[in-house]
Coordinates of C-alpha atoms (C1' of nucleotides) in Angstrom, one line a residue:
Chain A
M145 CA 123.1 80.3 82.9
K146 CA 123.3 83.2 80.5
V147 CA 127.1 82.9 80.4
E148 CA 127.0 79.2 79.8
F149 CA 124.5 79.6 77.0
K150 CA 126.6 82.2 75.4
Q151 CA 129.7 80.0 75.6
V152 CA 127.9 77.1 74.0
F153 CA 126.5 79.4 71.4
D154 CA 129.9 80.9 70.5
R155 CA 131.5 77.4 70.3
L156 CA 128.8 76.2 68.0
R157 CA 129.2 79.2 65.8
E158 CA 132.9 78.7 65.5
K159 CA 132.5 75.1 64.5
K160 CA 133.1 74.6 60.8
G161 CA 130.2 73.3 58.8
F162 CA 127.7 73.8 61.6
A163 CA 124.5 75.7 61.0
F164 CA 121.4 76.3 63.1
D165 CA 118.1 75.0 61.8
T166 CA 115.0 77.1 62.2
W167 CA 114.3 75.7 65.7
G168 CA 117.9 76.5 66.8
Y169 CA 117.6 80.1 65.6
N170 CA 114.2 80.5 67.3
I171 CA 115.5 79.3 70.6
C172 CA 118.5 81.6 70.4
I173 CA 116.5 84.7 69.4
Y174 CA 114.2 84.1 72.3
A175 CA 117.0 83.4 74.8
F176 CA 119.2 86.3 74.0
G177 CA 116.2 88.6 74.0
C178 CA 115.1 87.5 77.4
W179 CA 118.5 88.1 78.8
G180 CA 118.6 91.6 77.5
D181 CA 120.9 91.1 74.4
L182 CA 118.4 92.3 71.9
G183 CA 121.2 93.0 69.5
A184 CA 122.1 89.3 69.2
S185 CA 118.4 88.5 68.6
L186 CA 118.1 91.0 65.8
T187 CA 121.3 89.9 64.2
L188 CA 120.2 86.3 64.2
F189 CA 116.8 87.3 62.7
K190 CA 118.5 89.2 59.9
E191 CA 120.8 86.3 59.2
M192 CA 117.8 84.0 59.0
K193 CA 116.1 86.1 56.5
L194 CA 119.2 86.1 54.3
K195 CA 119.1 82.3 54.2
E196 CA 115.4 82.5 53.2
E197 CA 115.8 79.7 50.6
E198 CA 116.8 77.0 53.2
I199 CA 115.5 78.2 56.6
G200 CA 113.5 81.3 56.5
P201 CA 111.8 82.6 59.7
D202 CA 108.6 80.7 60.5
L203 CA 105.7 81.9 62.6
C204 CA 107.4 80.8 65.7
T205 CA 110.4 83.0 64.9
Y206 CA 108.1 86.0 64.5
N207 CA 106.3 85.3 67.7
S208 CA 109.5 84.9 69.6
L209 CA 110.9 88.2 68.2
I210 CA 107.7 90.0 68.9
S211 CA 107.5 88.7 72.4
V212 CA 111.1 89.6 73.1
L213 CA 110.6 93.1 71.8
C214 CA 107.5 93.6 73.9
K215 CA 109.3 92.3 77.0
V216 CA 112.0 94.8 76.6
G217 CA 109.5 97.6 76.1
R218 CA 110.2 98.2 72.4
V219 CA 106.6 97.7 71.5
N220 CA 106.8 100.0 68.5
D221 CA 109.4 97.8 67.0
A222 CA 107.3 94.8 67.9
L223 CA 104.4 96.4 65.9
K224 CA 106.7 96.9 62.9
V225 CA 107.7 93.2 63.0
F226 CA 104.0 92.4 63.2
Q227 CA 103.4 94.4 60.0
E228 CA 106.2 92.6 58.3
L229 CA 104.8 89.3 59.4
K230 CA 101.5 90.1 57.8
E231 CA 102.7 91.7 54.7
G232 CA 105.8 89.9 53.5
S233 CA 106.5 86.7 55.3
G234 CA 103.9 84.4 53.9
H235 CA 102.7 83.6 57.4
E236 CA 99.5 84.6 59.2
P237 CA 99.5 85.7 62.8
D238 CA 98.0 83.2 65.3
E239 CA 96.3 83.6 68.6
F240 CA 99.7 83.7 70.4
T241 CA 100.8 86.6 68.2
Y242 CA 97.7 88.5 69.1
R243 CA 97.9 87.7 72.8
I244 CA 101.5 88.8 73.0
L245 CA 100.8 92.1 71.3
V246 CA 97.6 92.9 73.3
Q247 CA 99.6 92.3 76.5
G248 CA 102.5 94.4 75.3
C249 CA 100.4 97.3 74.2
S250 CA 98.1 97.3 77.2
K251 CA 101.0 97.3 79.6
T252 CA 102.7 100.2 77.9
Y253 CA 99.5 102.3 77.7
R254 CA 99.1 101.9 74.0
V255 CA 95.5 101.2 74.6
H256 CA 94.5 102.4 71.1
N257 CA 96.8 99.9 69.5
A258 CA 95.7 97.2 71.9
T259 CA 92.1 97.8 70.9
L260 CA 93.0 97.6 67.2
I261 CA 94.8 94.4 67.6
F262 CA 92.1 93.0 69.8
N263 CA 89.5 93.7 67.1
E264 CA 91.7 92.3 64.4
M265 CA 92.1 89.2 66.4
Q266 CA 88.4 88.7 66.5
Y267 CA 87.9 89.6 62.9
N268 CA 90.3 86.8 61.9
G269 CA 88.3 84.4 63.8
F270 CA 90.2 84.0 67.1
R271 CA 88.3 84.2 70.4
P272 CA 90.1 86.2 73.0
D273 CA 90.3 84.2 76.3
T274 CA 90.1 85.4 79.9
V275 CA 93.8 86.4 80.0
V276 CA 93.5 88.6 76.9
Y277 CA 90.4 90.2 78.2
N278 CA 92.1 90.8 81.6
S279 CA 95.0 92.4 79.9
M280 CA 92.8 94.7 77.9
L281 CA 90.8 95.6 81.0
D282 CA 93.9 96.4 82.9
G283 CA 95.2 98.6 80.1
L284 CA 91.9 100.5 79.9
F285 CA 91.8 101.1 83.6
K286 CA 95.4 102.1 83.7
A287 CA 94.8 104.6 80.9
R288 CA 91.8 105.9 82.9
K289 CA 89.3 104.8 80.3
L290 CA 86.7 103.9 82.8
T291 CA 83.7 103.7 80.5
E292 CA 85.4 101.7 77.8
A293 CA 86.7 99.3 80.5
C294 CA 83.2 98.7 81.8
Q295 CA 81.8 98.2 78.3
L296 CA 84.5 95.7 77.6
F297 CA 83.7 93.8 80.7
E298 CA 80.1 93.6 79.7
K299 CA 81.1 92.3 76.3
M300 CA 83.3 89.8 77.9
I301 CA 80.3 88.4 79.9
E302 CA 78.0 88.5 76.8
E303 CA 80.5 86.5 74.8
G304 CA 80.5 83.9 77.5
V305 CA 84.2 84.4 78.4
K306 CA 84.5 83.4 82.0
A307 CA 85.6 86.2 84.4
S308 CA 88.2 85.0 86.9
C309 CA 89.3 86.2 90.3
W310 CA 92.0 88.2 88.5
T311 CA 89.4 89.8 86.4
Y312 CA 87.5 91.0 89.4
N313 CA 90.7 92.2 91.2
I314 CA 91.5 94.2 88.1
L315 CA 88.0 95.6 88.2
V316 CA 88.1 96.5 91.9
D317 CA 91.6 98.0 91.7
G318 CA 90.6 99.8 88.4
L319 CA 87.6 101.4 90.0
L320 CA 89.7 102.7 92.9
K321 CA 92.3 104.0 90.5
N322 CA 89.6 105.8 88.5
G323 CA 88.2 107.6 91.5
R324 CA 85.2 105.3 92.1
P325 CA 85.8 104.0 95.7
E326 CA 82.1 103.5 96.4
A327 CA 81.7 101.4 93.3
A328 CA 84.8 99.4 94.1
Y329 CA 83.6 98.8 97.6
T330 CA 80.1 97.7 96.5
L331 CA 81.6 95.3 94.0
F332 CA 83.8 93.9 96.7
C333 CA 80.8 93.4 98.9
D334 CA 78.8 91.8 96.1
L335 CA 81.6 89.4 95.3
K336 CA 81.9 88.4 99.0
K337 CA 78.2 87.7 99.1
K338 CA 78.5 85.4 96.1
G339 CA 81.4 83.7 97.8
Q340 CA 83.4 83.2 94.7
F341 CA 86.0 85.4 93.0
V342 CA 87.4 86.8 96.2
D343 CA 90.9 86.0 97.3
G344 CA 93.7 87.4 99.4
V345 CA 94.6 90.0 96.8
T346 CA 91.1 91.4 96.7
Y347 CA 91.2 91.9 100.4
S348 CA 94.7 93.3 100.1
I349 CA 93.5 95.9 97.6
I350 CA 90.7 97.1 99.9
V351 CA 92.8 97.0 103.0
L352 CA 95.4 99.1 101.2
Q353 CA 92.7 101.6 100.2
F354 CA 91.6 101.9 103.8
C355 CA 95.2 102.5 104.9
R356 CA 95.6 105.1 102.2
E357 CA 92.5 106.9 103.5
G358 CA 93.7 106.7 107.1
Q359 CA 90.9 104.4 108.1
L360 CA 92.9 102.1 110.2
E361 CA 90.0 100.8 112.2
E362 CA 88.2 99.6 109.1
A363 CA 91.5 98.2 107.7
L364 CA 92.0 96.1 110.8
Q365 CA 88.5 94.9 110.8
L366 CA 88.9 93.7 107.3
V367 CA 92.0 91.9 108.2
E368 CA 90.2 90.1 110.9
E369 CA 87.5 89.0 108.4
M370 CA 90.1 88.0 105.9
E371 CA 91.7 85.8 108.5
S372 CA 88.4 84.2 109.6
R373 CA 87.7 83.3 106.0
G374 CA 91.0 81.5 105.7
F375 CA 92.9 83.9 103.5
V376 CA 96.5 84.4 104.1
V377 CA 97.4 87.9 105.3
D378 CA 100.6 88.2 103.4
L379 CA 103.6 90.4 103.7
V380 CA 102.3 93.0 101.2
T381 CA 99.2 93.5 103.3
I382 CA 101.0 93.4 106.6
T383 CA 103.5 96.0 105.4
S384 CA 100.8 98.3 104.3
L385 CA 99.1 98.0 107.7
L386 CA 102.3 98.4 109.7
I387 CA 103.3 101.5 107.7
S388 CA 99.9 102.9 108.4
I389 CA 100.0 102.0 112.1
H390 CA 103.4 103.6 112.4
R391 CA 102.4 106.7 110.5
H392 CA 99.6 107.3 113.0
G393 CA 101.9 106.5 115.9
R394 CA 99.8 103.6 117.0
W395 CA 102.3 100.8 117.7
D396 CA 99.8 99.6 120.3
W397 CA 97.5 98.5 117.5
T398 CA 100.0 95.9 116.5
D399 CA 98.7 93.8 119.4
R400 CA 95.3 93.9 117.7
L401 CA 96.9 92.9 114.4
M402 CA 98.6 90.0 116.0
R403 CA 95.6 88.8 117.8
H404 CA 93.7 88.4 114.6
V405 CA 96.3 87.3 112.1
R406 CA 96.4 83.5 112.2
E407 CA 99.9 83.5 111.0
S408 CA 100.8 85.8 113.8
D409 CA 104.3 84.5 113.6
L410 CA 104.7 87.0 110.8
V411 CA 103.8 89.9 112.9
L412 CA 105.7 88.4 115.9
S413 CA 108.8 88.0 113.8
V414 CA 108.5 91.6 112.7
L415 CA 108.4 92.7 116.3
K416 CA 111.2 90.4 117.4
W417 CA 113.2 91.7 114.5
K418 CA 112.5 95.2 115.6
A419 CA 113.7 94.5 119.2
G420 CA 116.9 92.8 118.0
M421 CA 117.6 95.6 115.6
E422 CA 117.2 98.3 118.2
A423 CA 119.6 96.4 120.4
S424 CA 122.2 96.2 117.6
L425 CA 121.8 99.9 117.0
K426 CA 122.9 100.6 120.5
N427 CA 125.9 98.5 119.9
P428 CA 127.5 100.2 116.9
K429 CA 130.4 98.0 116.1
S430 CA 129.7 96.6 112.8
K431 CA 131.9 94.9 110.3
R432 CA 131.9 95.9 106.7
G433 CA 130.5 93.7 104.1
D434 CA 131.0 93.6 100.4
F435 CA 129.1 96.7 99.9
S436 CA 131.4 99.0 101.8
D437 CA 131.5 101.5 98.9
V438 CA 127.8 101.9 98.8
M439 CA 127.7 101.9 102.6
S440 CA 130.1 104.7 103.0
F441 CA 127.9 106.6 100.6
I442 CA 124.9 105.9 102.6
T443 CA 126.2 106.4 106.1
N444 CA 127.9 109.6 105.2
A445 CA 124.8 110.9 103.5
Q446 CA 123.6 112.3 106.8
D447 CA 126.4 114.8 107.2
V448 CA 127.0 115.9 103.7
T449 CA 125.1 118.6 102.0
L450 CA 125.1 117.7 98.4
D451 CA 123.7 118.4 95.0
S452 CA 124.7 121.7 93.6
Q453 CA 128.0 122.0 95.4
H454 CA 129.1 118.5 94.6
G455 CA 128.0 119.0 91.0
S456 CA 130.2 122.0 90.6
N457 CA 133.2 120.3 92.2
F458 CA 133.1 117.6 89.7
Q459 CA 132.5 120.1 87.0
D460 CA 135.8 121.9 87.8
K461 CA 137.7 118.6 87.7
E462 CA 136.2 117.2 84.5
S463 CA 135.0 120.0 82.3
S464 CA 138.3 120.2 80.5
V465 CA 138.1 116.5 79.6
N466 CA 134.4 116.0 78.9
K467 CA 132.6 117.8 76.2
I468 CA 129.5 119.5 77.3
D469 CA 126.2 118.3 76.0
E470 CA 123.9 121.1 75.0
W471 CA 121.2 119.9 77.4
S472 CA 123.3 119.9 80.5
S473 CA 125.5 122.2 82.5
S474 CA 127.0 119.4 84.5
P475 CA 129.4 117.0 82.9
H476 CA 129.4 114.9 85.9
M477 CA 125.7 114.2 85.5
D478 CA 126.3 113.5 81.9
K479 CA 128.8 110.9 82.7
L480 CA 126.6 109.3 85.1
A481 CA 123.7 109.4 82.7
E482 CA 125.9 108.0 80.0
S483 CA 127.3 105.1 82.1
S484 CA 124.1 103.9 83.5
L485 CA 121.8 104.5 80.7
S486 CA 124.0 102.8 78.1
T487 CA 123.8 99.6 80.0
S488 CA 121.4 97.3 78.2
Q489 CA 117.8 96.9 79.3
L490 CA 117.8 99.3 82.2
F491 CA 114.1 100.0 81.7
T492 CA 111.5 97.4 81.0
P493 CA 107.7 97.4 81.1
S494 CA 107.7 94.6 83.6
R495 CA 107.8 95.5 87.3
A496 CA 110.8 95.0 89.4
Q497 CA 110.3 91.9 91.3
R498 CA 108.8 92.3 94.7
V499 CA 110.2 90.6 97.6
Q500 CA 108.3 87.4 98.3
E501 CA 108.2 85.3 101.3
K502 CA 110.0 82.1 100.4
G503 CA 110.1 80.3 103.8
P504 CA 112.1 80.7 107.0
D505 CA 115.5 81.2 105.3
S506 CA 114.6 84.2 103.3
F507 CA 112.5 85.6 106.0
D508 CA 115.1 88.1 107.1
I509 CA 115.1 90.0 103.9
D510 CA 111.4 90.3 104.0
M511 CA 111.6 91.8 107.5
V512 CA 114.3 94.2 106.4
N513 CA 112.1 95.4 103.6
T514 CA 109.1 95.7 105.9
F515 CA 111.1 97.8 108.3
L516 CA 112.8 99.8 105.6
S517 CA 109.3 100.8 104.4
I518 CA 108.2 101.7 107.9
F519 CA 111.2 103.8 108.7
L520 CA 111.3 105.4 105.4
A521 CA 107.6 106.3 105.6
K522 CA 108.5 108.1 108.8
G523 CA 111.5 109.8 107.3
K524 CA 113.9 108.0 109.7
L525 CA 116.7 107.8 107.2
S526 CA 119.4 107.0 109.7
L527 CA 117.6 104.0 111.0
A528 CA 116.9 102.8 107.5
C529 CA 120.6 103.2 106.6
K530 CA 121.7 101.3 109.6
L531 CA 119.3 98.5 108.7
F532 CA 120.6 98.4 105.2
E533 CA 124.1 98.1 106.6
I534 CA 123.2 95.3 108.9
F535 CA 121.7 93.2 106.3
T536 CA 124.3 93.7 103.7
D537 CA 126.8 92.7 106.4
A538 CA 124.8 89.6 106.9
G539 CA 125.5 88.8 103.2
V540 CA 121.9 89.0 102.0
D541 CA 121.6 89.9 98.4
P542 CA 120.0 93.2 97.8
V543 CA 116.8 93.1 95.8
S544 CA 115.4 95.8 93.7
Y545 CA 112.5 96.5 96.1
T546 CA 115.0 97.3 98.8
F547 CA 116.9 99.6 96.4
N548 CA 113.7 101.3 95.5
S549 CA 113.0 102.0 99.1
M550 CA 116.4 103.4 99.7
M551 CA 116.3 105.5 96.6
S552 CA 113.0 106.9 97.5
S553 CA 114.2 108.1 100.9
F554 CA 117.3 109.7 99.5
V555 CA 115.3 111.4 96.8
K556 CA 112.9 112.7 99.4
R557 CA 115.7 114.3 101.3
G558 CA 117.3 115.6 98.1
Y559 CA 120.3 113.2 98.1
F560 CA 120.2 112.6 94.5
T561 CA 123.9 111.7 94.0
E562 CA 123.5 108.8 96.4
A563 CA 120.3 107.7 94.7
W564 CA 122.1 107.6 91.4
A565 CA 125.0 105.7 93.0
I566 CA 122.5 103.1 94.2
L567 CA 121.0 102.9 90.8
N568 CA 124.4 102.1 89.4
Q569 CA 125.0 99.5 92.0
M570 CA 121.7 98.1 91.0
G571 CA 122.9 97.7 87.5
E572 CA 126.0 95.8 88.6
N573 CA 123.9 93.5 90.7
L574 CA 121.6 92.9 87.7
C575 CA 118.6 94.0 89.5
P576 CA 115.9 95.0 87.1
T577 CA 115.1 98.7 87.2
D578 CA 111.5 99.5 86.7
I579 CA 109.3 102.4 86.1
A580 CA 109.1 103.2 89.8
T581 CA 112.8 103.6 90.1
Y582 CA 113.0 106.0 87.1
N583 CA 110.1 107.8 88.5
M584 CA 112.2 108.5 91.6
I585 CA 115.0 109.8 89.5
I586 CA 112.7 112.2 87.7
Q587 CA 111.2 113.3 91.0
S588 CA 114.6 114.0 92.6
L589 CA 115.8 115.9 89.6
G590 CA 112.7 118.0 89.8
K591 CA 113.3 118.6 93.5
M592 CA 116.8 119.8 92.7
G593 CA 115.3 122.2 90.2
R594 CA 117.0 120.4 87.4
A595 CA 114.0 119.9 85.1
D596 CA 116.5 120.2 82.2
L597 CA 118.3 117.1 83.2
A598 CA 115.0 115.4 84.0
S599 CA 113.8 115.9 80.4
A600 CA 117.1 114.6 79.1
V601 CA 116.8 111.5 81.2
L602 CA 113.3 111.1 79.9
D603 CA 114.4 111.6 76.4
R604 CA 116.9 108.9 76.5
L605 CA 114.5 106.6 78.3
L606 CA 112.0 107.0 75.4
K607 CA 114.7 106.4 72.9
Q608 CA 115.6 103.2 74.7
G609 CA 112.0 102.1 74.0
G610 CA 110.7 103.0 77.5
Y611 CA 107.3 104.4 78.0
L612 CA 105.7 106.8 80.4
D613 CA 102.7 106.0 82.5
V614 CA 100.4 108.4 84.4
V615 CA 102.5 108.6 87.5
M616 CA 105.6 109.3 85.3
Y617 CA 103.8 112.1 83.5
N618 CA 102.4 113.5 86.8
T619 CA 105.8 113.5 88.4
F620 CA 107.4 115.1 85.4
I621 CA 104.7 117.8 84.9
N622 CA 105.1 118.6 88.6
A623 CA 108.9 118.8 88.2
L624 CA 108.6 121.2 85.2
G625 CA 106.0 123.3 87.0
K626 CA 108.1 123.6 90.1
A627 CA 111.0 124.7 87.9
G628 CA 108.8 127.4 86.5
R629 CA 108.7 125.8 83.1
I630 CA 104.9 126.1 82.8
D631 CA 104.7 126.0 79.1
E632 CA 106.7 122.8 78.9
A633 CA 104.5 121.3 81.6
N634 CA 101.5 122.1 79.4
K635 CA 103.2 120.6 76.4
F636 CA 103.7 117.4 78.3
F637 CA 100.1 117.5 79.3
E638 CA 99.1 117.6 75.7
Q639 CA 101.6 114.8 74.8
M640 CA 100.2 112.7 77.6
K641 CA 96.7 113.0 76.3
S642 CA 97.7 112.3 72.7
S643 CA 99.5 109.2 73.7
G644 CA 96.3 107.8 75.0
I645 CA 96.9 108.4 78.7
N646 CA 94.0 110.0 80.4
P647 CA 94.8 112.5 83.1
D648 CA 93.7 111.6 86.7
V649 CA 93.1 113.6 89.9
V650 CA 96.7 114.0 90.6
T651 CA 97.4 115.4 87.1
Y652 CA 94.7 118.0 87.4
N653 CA 95.6 118.8 91.0
T654 CA 99.2 119.3 89.9
L655 CA 98.3 121.4 87.0
I656 CA 96.0 123.6 89.1
E657 CA 98.7 124.0 91.7
I658 CA 101.5 124.9 89.4
H659 CA 99.4 127.4 87.4
S660 CA 98.1 129.1 90.5
K661 CA 101.6 129.3 92.1
A662 CA 102.9 130.8 88.8
G663 CA 100.2 133.5 89.0
R664 CA 98.3 132.1 86.0
L665 CA 95.0 132.1 87.8
K666 CA 92.9 131.9 84.7
D667 CA 94.7 128.8 83.5
A668 CA 94.4 127.2 86.9
Y669 CA 90.7 127.8 86.7
K670 CA 90.6 126.4 83.2
F671 CA 92.1 123.1 84.5
L672 CA 89.6 122.9 87.3
K673 CA 86.8 123.2 84.8
M674 CA 88.5 120.6 82.5
M675 CA 88.7 118.3 85.5
L676 CA 85.1 118.6 86.3
D677 CA 84.1 118.3 82.6
A678 CA 86.1 115.1 82.3
G679 CA 84.1 113.6 85.1
C680 CA 87.1 113.4 87.4
P681 CA 86.0 113.8 91.0
P682 CA 88.1 116.2 93.1
N683 CA 89.7 115.0 96.3
H684 CA 90.9 116.6 99.5
V685 CA 94.2 117.7 97.9
T686 CA 92.1 119.5 95.3
D687 CA 90.4 121.4 98.2
T688 CA 93.7 122.5 99.6
T689 CA 94.9 123.6 96.2
L690 CA 91.6 125.4 95.5
D691 CA 91.9 127.2 98.9
Y692 CA 95.2 128.6 97.7
L693 CA 93.7 129.5 94.3
G694 CA 90.8 131.3 96.0
R695 CA 93.1 133.3 98.2
E696 CA 95.2 134.4 95.2
I697 CA 92.0 135.4 93.3
D698 CA 90.9 137.4 96.3
K699 CA 94.3 139.1 96.5
L700 CA 94.1 140.0 92.8
R701 CA 90.6 141.4 93.2
Y702 CA 91.8 143.4 96.2
Q703 CA 94.8 144.7 94.2
R704 CA 92.6 145.7 91.3
A705 CA 90.1 147.4 93.6
S706 CA 92.9 149.4 95.2
I707 CA 94.3 150.4 91.9
L708 CA 90.9 151.5 90.7
S709 CA 90.3 153.5 93.9
E710 CA 93.8 155.0 93.6
R711 CA 92.8 156.1 90.1
D712 CA 89.6 157.5 91.4
D713 CA 91.6 159.4 94.0
T714 CA 94.0 160.9 91.6
S715 CA 91.4 161.9 89.0
Chain B
dA208 C1' 101.5 85.4 83.6
dT209 C1' 97.0 90.0 83.2
dA210 C1' 96.1 92.3 89.8
dG211 C1' 98.3 94.6 95.6
dG212 C1' 104.2 100.0 94.9
dG213 C1' 106.2 104.6 92.8
dT214 C1' 103.3 110.8 91.6
dT215 C1' 100.2 116.0 93.9
dA216 C1' 98.7 118.9 98.9
dG217 C1' 100.2 119.8 104.5

DNA sequence: ATAGGGTTAG
């Protein structure tokens, strides 16, 4: 489609005497932007402005451009175009302009900007609808602004804007994300009593939470209830449950799951698939598919010790050719970073598409992903690899969720090179990379002790118009801390706060941990206090970390005491 | 088209 469009576009442009009208320009700006060719969009926009006399940009042009910029994650540029629209275009923003911008800002944690635009929208006489409110709410919750989010919800009700099921799901999930599990659960129960506003996703959110807390019994009970009320227990839910069941080594519970899921075909297929796959594992003759390159990477990964050694091998070969960037000691890494980061639109604010069940034909890939998740959760990399091989042999197109799963496992084992190879493969297959994928790269670089490279990747990411969310910041702060770069970690903590992202439990736990491991006990204590002052409730990880901190403080006291007593002895 | 994933500890 994209190619055909481009061909038609080029042919039209070559034609003598042909010129686009406003509508033509608008369509092209939007289309190229959506397909990642932002350069083409911007060129057309500039061209349009030069022809101001005949066909200047209209409001629709501005909205298209703003929406395209937001989609690609270049919200700052979108905001600039928005300014231009208001100041020098002779047009006024309409409700679509405001809606696009609120969504763009909320999604990229620019909650402050989102709020300003939201207010301006109302000042200019536009009434935000449910979707705009939902978007604002989600942004506030994501940025851990619990109080503001609750206030906004109240305002929404006061203004008579109808809350939808999505609104409540955002609310329930937001309360969980902000460390208020009791409130989330109470809200969930209230909603159930009222009967409306509960759907499969609501249940899924709560089931996921139970799984996360290891409360399998409760999770299963809820699934039963979900079924009895006629909600579909979908693949996302089943995957969470199966992972949790497997993690606790309770495959016998799958019987229970099956008994209660109406569409027990789904679970049954999972189990059948498992049996079939185990059989094919015993029978290791497998033909190579189109992905033999990746596959050799993956299957060999077991036996190769990588990272630093590999890096230096490449360095010997290539250091004479490549100039060395000041931020890196590995030209090989530079090259990789160069080749994959220069590809257009590697990083967008939208999530990579999750695998959806699309009927019996696409069922296999769903199963593959389910099992990948299960094996990966257990660290059974070899099984996961085999599985990956089997389904690529079967000619199934890889999807980004699969890639993310694979990457995550490699990264956890420290096989960064493979992860990066997969990322490149992903680019070739035009799978959208999302923030989770990049998060894994940062994580792995941190594990390799290469915080320098991590910050370079991050730098380029930001230059491309990407943004960082809480998880990204947390991962990166952790990576810096583990590499002993405590001051930089602190710097990022400040940057995080100033860009409107509120730290969460994980942030504080990480900060307390890295400071106490670095022997900066006072700072560690400072962050504990900060955490409590911010009204952020500690969790069980905090306890573990504090135990460590406590022991370190005791050790210090003991040392001091012994130094003092030595002094006493000598004097 | 705004929700269910990816981060810390052991």
